[in-house]
Amino acid sequence: GIFLYFLAALIHYLILSLEKSREAEQQALENRLLASRSELSSLRATIHPHFLFNSLTALSTLTKTSPELAHNVCIQLSDFLRYSLVYARKEWASVKDELEHIKSYLGVEKIRLGKRLKLDLNINEQAMAEQLPPFSLLPLVENAIKHGFQQTIKPGTLTLQIEKYPNSLLILVKNPWEKTALAKTSPGFGLKALKQRLTNAYGDNTKLIITQGENDFIVKLQIPLEGKNE
């Protein structure tokens, strides 16, 4: 009888421990989700006003000098903002959808910057269906525009490369830079917030590598395809 009592008590204790462990894991996931949403809101608040200000400034000029280009800016800007509204509350977006969002952003910037901005998009077709937290590509490209092309009058190429490997997704963004310009600015909040969001989503295996060459600035983002926190 004593043995059965202790056995029942042990089973009861194990069940309580499992329930507490499960509750702790659930709370940790909820905390990471809240942190990611907070970081995403802060990220959008940082990027959108800067982009909208530049877009509207360019639009006011184009309405007088080139109505057709002004029309194109309106369409690209509308698509950009529509994506922001649709995916503001979603946890995941496909690389394909993220790429369309980036194309809207770059479409406006290309009209605004003219011949100074050339694009080289090299996206692996197999990567298109992979899922990312929304607005993962935007900080990478926005950083290249803000700290690269807006700091020089020289023309250059923005390269966006996405490759899918068996266990990871590699995203590379390369842009030209000048040492004198970089001394005045530095990669800002966007990249730091993105790294934290992806770490919350995928764990510590997420890698963000920044490399400064002689004439270019490279950001590499390596995301594991396994171990995603649903």
PDB file of N, CA and C in Angstrom, residues 69-120:
ATOM      1  N   LEU A  69       5.837  59.392 -64.987  1.00  0.00           N
ATOM      2  CA  LEU A  69       6.651  58.851 -63.902  1.00  0.00           C
ATOM      3  C   LEU A  69       5.965  59.042 -62.550  1.00  0.00           C
ATOM      4  N   ALA A  70       5.279  60.169 -62.393  1.00  0.00           N
ATOM      5  CA  ALA A  70       4.535  60.410 -61.156  1.00  0.00           C
ATOM      6  C   ALA A  70       3.459  59.342 -60.964  1.00  0.00           C
ATOM      7  N   HIS A  71       2.811  58.968 -62.066  1.00  0.00           N
ATOM      8  CA  HIS A  71       1.798  57.907 -62.021  1.00  0.00           C
ATOM      9  C   HIS A  71       2.429  56.591 -61.587  1.00  0.00           C
ATOM     10  N   ASN A  72       3.606  56.278 -62.126  1.00  0.00           N
ATOM     11  CA  ASN A  72       4.298  55.039 -61.761  1.00  0.00           C
ATOM     12  C   ASN A  72       4.686  55.022 -60.289  1.00  0.00           C
ATOM     13  N   VAL A  73       5.124  56.176 -59.783  1.00  0.00           N
ATOM     14  CA  VAL A  73       5.475  56.266 -58.372  1.00  0.00           C
ATOM     15  C   VAL A  73       4.250  55.996 -57.498  1.00  0.00           C
ATOM     16  N   CYS A  74       3.117  56.541 -57.880  1.00  0.00           N
ATOM     17  CA  CYS A  74       1.882  56.323 -57.119  1.00  0.00           C
ATOM     18  C   CYS A  74       1.513  54.843 -57.058  1.00  0.00           C
ATOM     19  N   ILE A  75       1.644  54.156 -58.190  1.00  0.00           N
ATOM     20  CA  ILE A  75       1.314  52.728 -58.239  1.00  0.00           C
ATOM     21  C   ILE A  75       2.263  51.920 -57.365  1.00  0.00           C
ATOM     22  N   GLN A  76       3.576  52.190 -57.511  1.00  0.00           N
ATOM     23  CA  GLN A  76       4.571  51.458 -56.720  1.00  0.00           C
ATOM     24  C   GLN A  76       4.376  51.732 -55.230  1.00  0.00           C
ATOM     25  N   LEU A  77       4.111  52.978 -54.898  1.00  0.00           N
ATOM     26  CA  LEU A  77       3.918  53.335 -53.496  1.00  0.00           C
ATOM     27  C   LEU A  77       2.661  52.685 -52.928  1.00  0.00           C
ATOM     28  N   SER A  78       1.616  52.614 -53.742  1.00  0.00           N
ATOM     29  CA  SER A  78       0.378  51.966 -53.319  1.00  0.00           C
ATOM     30  C   SER A  78       0.602  50.482 -53.046  1.00  0.00           C
ATOM     31  N   ASP A  79       1.329  49.807 -53.947  1.00  0.00           N
ATOM     32  CA  ASP A  79       1.624  48.378 -53.754  1.00  0.00           C
ATOM     33  C   ASP A  79       2.465  48.161 -52.499  1.00  0.00           C
ATOM     34  N   PHE A  80       3.413  49.051 -52.281  1.00  0.00           N
ATOM     35  CA  PHE A  80       4.275  48.951 -51.101  1.00  0.00           C
ATOM     36  C   PHE A  80       3.460  49.059 -49.812  1.00  0.00           C
ATOM     37  N   LEU A  81       2.576  50.052 -49.742  1.00  0.00           N
ATOM     38  CA  LEU A  81       1.777  50.265 -48.540  1.00  0.00           C
ATOM     39  C   LEU A  81       0.722  49.178 -48.357  1.00  0.00           C
ATOM     40  N   ARG A  82       0.201  48.648 -49.466  1.00  0.00           N
ATOM     41  CA  ARG A  82      -0.785  47.565 -49.372  1.00  0.00           C
ATOM     42  C   ARG A  82      -0.167  46.335 -48.713  1.00  0.00           C
ATOM     43  N   TYR A  83       1.063  46.018 -49.111  1.00  0.00           N
ATOM     44  CA  TYR A  83       1.755  44.884 -48.503  1.00  0.00           C
ATOM     45  C   TYR A  83       1.941  45.120 -46.998  1.00  0.00           C
ATOM     46  N   SER A  84       2.304  46.338 -46.646  1.00  0.00           N
ATOM     47  CA  SER A  84       2.516  46.660 -45.236  1.00  0.00           C
ATOM     48  C   SER A  84       1.244  46.450 -44.424  1.00  0.00           C
ATOM     49  N   LEU A  85       0.100  46.810 -44.990  1.00  0.00           N
ATOM     50  CA  LEU A  85      -1.167  46.633 -44.288  1.00  0.00           C
ATOM     51  C   LEU A  85      -1.556  45.160 -44.190  1.00  0.00           C
ATOM     52  N   VAL A  86      -1.377  44.412 -45.285  1.00  0.00           N
ATOM     53  CA  VAL A  86      -1.796  43.008 -45.318  1.00  0.00           C
ATOM     54  C   VAL A  86      -0.942  42.148 -44.389  1.00  0.00           C
ATOM     55  N   TYR A  87       0.357  42.404 -44.374  1.00  0.00           N
ATOM     56  CA  TYR A  87       1.269  41.529 -43.627  1.00  0.00           C
ATOM     57  C   TYR A  87       1.638  42.066 -42.250  1.00  0.00           C
ATOM     58  N   ALA A  88       1.021  43.163 -41.835  1.00  0.00           N
ATOM     59  CA  ALA A  88       1.360  43.743 -40.531  1.00  0.00           C
ATOM     60  C   ALA A  88       1.060  42.790 -39.389  1.00  0.00           C
ATOM     61  N   ARG A  89       0.038  41.947 -39.533  1.00  0.00           N
ATOM     62  CA  ARG A  89      -0.360  41.041 -38.456  1.00  0.00           C
ATOM     63  C   ARG A  89      -0.066  39.580 -38.774  1.00  0.00           C
ATOM     64  N   LYS A  90       0.591  39.318 -39.867  1.00  0.00           N
ATOM     65  CA  LYS A  90       0.925  37.946 -40.214  1.00  0.00           C
ATOM     66  C   LYS A  90       2.302  37.585 -39.668  1.00  0.00           C
ATOM     67  N   GLU A  91       2.483  36.297 -39.379  1.00  0.00           N
ATOM     68  CA  GLU A  91       3.747  35.842 -38.809  1.00  0.00           C
ATOM     69  C   GLU A  91       4.759  35.458 -39.887  1.00  0.00           C
ATOM     70  N   TRP A  92       4.271  35.041 -41.067  1.00  0.00           N
ATOM     71  CA  TRP A  92       5.177  34.556 -42.100  1.00  0.00           C
ATOM     72  C   TRP A  92       4.745  35.054 -43.471  1.00  0.00           C
ATOM     73  N   ALA A  93       5.718  35.175 -44.346  1.00  0.00           N
ATOM     74  CA  ALA A  93       5.480  35.563 -45.742  1.00  0.00           C
ATOM     75  C   ALA A  93       6.462  34.781 -46.611  1.00  0.00           C
ATOM     76  N   SER A  94       6.064  34.472 -47.833  1.00  0.00           N
ATOM     77  CA  SER A  94       6.957  33.736 -48.727  1.00  0.00           C
ATOM     78  C   SER A  94       8.037  34.678 -49.264  1.00  0.00           C
ATOM     79  N   VAL A  95       9.149  34.089 -49.673  1.00  0.00           N
ATOM     80  CA  VAL A  95      10.215  34.875 -50.307  1.00  0.00           C
ATOM     81  C   VAL A  95       9.660  35.582 -51.545  1.00  0.00           C
ATOM     82  N   LYS A  96       8.773  34.915 -52.262  1.00  0.00           N
ATOM     83  CA  LYS A  96       8.174  35.516 -53.456  1.00  0.00           C
ATOM     84  C   LYS A  96       7.420  36.794 -53.111  1.00  0.00           C
ATOM     85  N   ASP A  97       6.605  36.744 -52.048  1.00  0.00           N
ATOM     86  CA  ASP A  97       5.849  37.927 -51.636  1.00  0.00           C
ATOM     87  C   ASP A  97       6.777  39.026 -51.131  1.00  0.00           C
ATOM     88  N   GLU A  98       7.795  38.633 -50.370  1.00  0.00           N
ATOM     89  CA  GLU A  98       8.774  39.604 -49.890  1.00  0.00           C
ATOM     90  C   GLU A  98       9.491  40.286 -51.059  1.00  0.00           C
ATOM     91  N   LEU A  99       9.779  39.494 -52.086  1.00  0.00           N
ATOM     92  CA  LEU A  99      10.476  40.038 -53.251  1.00  0.00           C
ATOM     93  C   LEU A  99       9.604  41.049 -53.987  1.00  0.00           C
ATOM     94  N   GLU A 100       8.299  40.779 -54.098  1.00  0.00           N
ATOM     95  CA  GLU A 100       7.394  41.728 -54.733  1.00  0.00           C
ATOM     96  C   GLU A 100       7.346  43.038 -53.940  1.00  0.00           C
ATOM     97  N   HIS A 101       7.386  42.915 -52.628  1.00  0.00           N
ATOM     98  CA  HIS A 101       7.405  44.101 -51.776  1.00  0.00           C
ATOM     99  C   HIS A 101       8.664  44.920 -52.033  1.00  0.00           C
ATOM    100  N   ILE A 102       9.788  44.242 -52.132  1.00  0.00           N
ATOM    101  CA  ILE A 102      11.058  44.908 -52.387  1.00  0.00           C
ATOM    102  C   ILE A 102      11.072  45.574 -53.761  1.00  0.00           C
ATOM    103  N   LYS A 103      10.476  44.918 -54.745  1.00  0.00           N
ATOM    104  CA  LYS A 103      10.430  45.492 -56.091  1.00  0.00           C
ATOM    105  C   LYS A 103       9.620  46.794 -56.099  1.00  0.00           C
ATOM    106  N   SER A 104       8.557  46.852 -55.293  1.00  0.00           N
ATOM    107  CA  SER A 104       7.788  48.098 -55.194  1.00  0.00           C
ATOM    108  C   SER A 104       8.643  49.198 -54.579  1.00  0.00           C
ATOM    109  N   TYR A 105       9.360  48.847 -53.539  1.00  0.00           N
ATOM    110  CA  TYR A 105      10.244  49.812 -52.878  1.00  0.00           C
ATOM    111  C   TYR A 105      11.329  50.298 -53.840  1.00  0.00           C
ATOM    112  N   LEU A 106      11.990  49.352 -54.492  1.00  0.00           N
ATOM    113  CA  LEU A 106      13.083  49.718 -55.396  1.00  0.00           C
ATOM    114  C   LEU A 106      12.573  50.439 -56.643  1.00  0.00           C
ATOM    115  N   GLY A 107      11.327  50.138 -57.040  1.00  0.00           N
ATOM    116  CA  GLY A 107      10.751  50.837 -58.182  1.00  0.00           C
ATOM    117  C   GLY A 107      10.653  52.328 -57.929  1.00  0.00           C
ATOM    118  N   VAL A 108      10.227  52.684 -56.716  1.00  0.00           N
ATOM    119  CA  VAL A 108      10.152  54.101 -56.351  1.00  0.00           C
ATOM    120  C   VAL A 108      11.549  54.706 -56.257  1.00  0.00           C
ATOM    121  N   GLU A 109      12.462  53.984 -55.602  1.00  0.00           N
ATOM    122  CA  GLU A 109      13.817  54.518 -55.429  1.00  0.00           C
ATOM    123  C   GLU A 109      14.546  54.660 -56.763  1.00  0.00           C
ATOM    124  N   LYS A 110      14.280  53.756 -57.685  1.00  0.00           N
ATOM    125  CA  LYS A 110      14.941  53.844 -58.994  1.00  0.00           C
ATOM    126  C   LYS A 110      14.462  55.064 -59.771  1.00  0.00           C
ATOM    127  N   ILE A 111      13.181  55.378 -59.659  1.00  0.00           N
ATOM    128  CA  ILE A 111      12.667  56.588 -60.300  1.00  0.00           C
ATOM    129  C   ILE A 111      13.264  57.826 -59.632  1.00  0.00           C
ATOM    130  N   ARG A 112      13.389  57.778 -58.318  1.00  0.00           N
ATOM    131  CA  ARG A 112      13.899  58.922 -57.564  1.00  0.00           C
ATOM    132  C   ARG A 112      15.397  59.139 -57.793  1.00  0.00           C
ATOM    133  N   LEU A 113      16.170  58.047 -57.827  1.00  0.00           N
ATOM    134  CA  LEU A 113      17.616  58.155 -57.965  1.00  0.00           C
ATOM    135  C   LEU A 113      18.088  58.128 -59.416  1.00  0.00           C
ATOM    136  N   GLY A 114      17.216  57.697 -60.319  1.00  0.00           N
ATOM    137  CA  GLY A 114      17.566  57.717 -61.740  1.00  0.00           C
ATOM    138  C   GLY A 114      18.702  56.766 -62.088  1.00  0.00           C
ATOM    139  N   LYS A 115      19.632  57.237 -62.915  1.00  0.00           N
ATOM    140  CA  LYS A 115      20.724  56.397 -63.408  1.00  0.00           C
ATOM    141  C   LYS A 115      21.741  56.050 -62.334  1.00  0.00           C
ATOM    142  N   ARG A 116      21.634  56.693 -61.185  1.00  0.00           N
ATOM    143  CA  ARG A 116      22.559  56.368 -60.093  1.00  0.00           C
ATOM    144  C   ARG A 116      22.331  54.966 -59.547  1.00  0.00           C
ATOM    145  N   LEU A 117      21.125  54.421 -59.744  1.00  0.00           N
ATOM    146  CA  LEU A 117      20.784  53.117 -59.168  1.00  0.00           C
ATOM    147  C   LEU A 117      20.529  52.087 -60.268  1.00  0.00           C
ATOM    148  N   LYS A 118      21.352  51.046 -60.286  1.00  0.00           N
ATOM    149  CA  LYS A 118      21.143  49.888 -61.149  1.00  0.00           C
ATOM    150  C   LYS A 118      20.866  48.678 -60.263  1.00  0.00           C
ATOM    151  N   LEU A 119      20.051  47.763 -60.758  1.00  0.00           N
ATOM    152  CA  LEU A 119      19.637  46.611 -59.958  1.00  0.00           C
ATOM    153  C   LEU A 119      20.121  45.306 -60.580  1.00  0.00           C
ATOM    154  N   ASP A 120      20.572  44.406 -59.714  1.00  0.00           N
ATOM    155  CA  ASP A 120      20.973  43.060 -60.125  1.00  0.00           C
ATOM    156  C   ASP A 120      20.321  42.084 -59.150  1.00  0.00           C
TER     157      ASP A 120
END
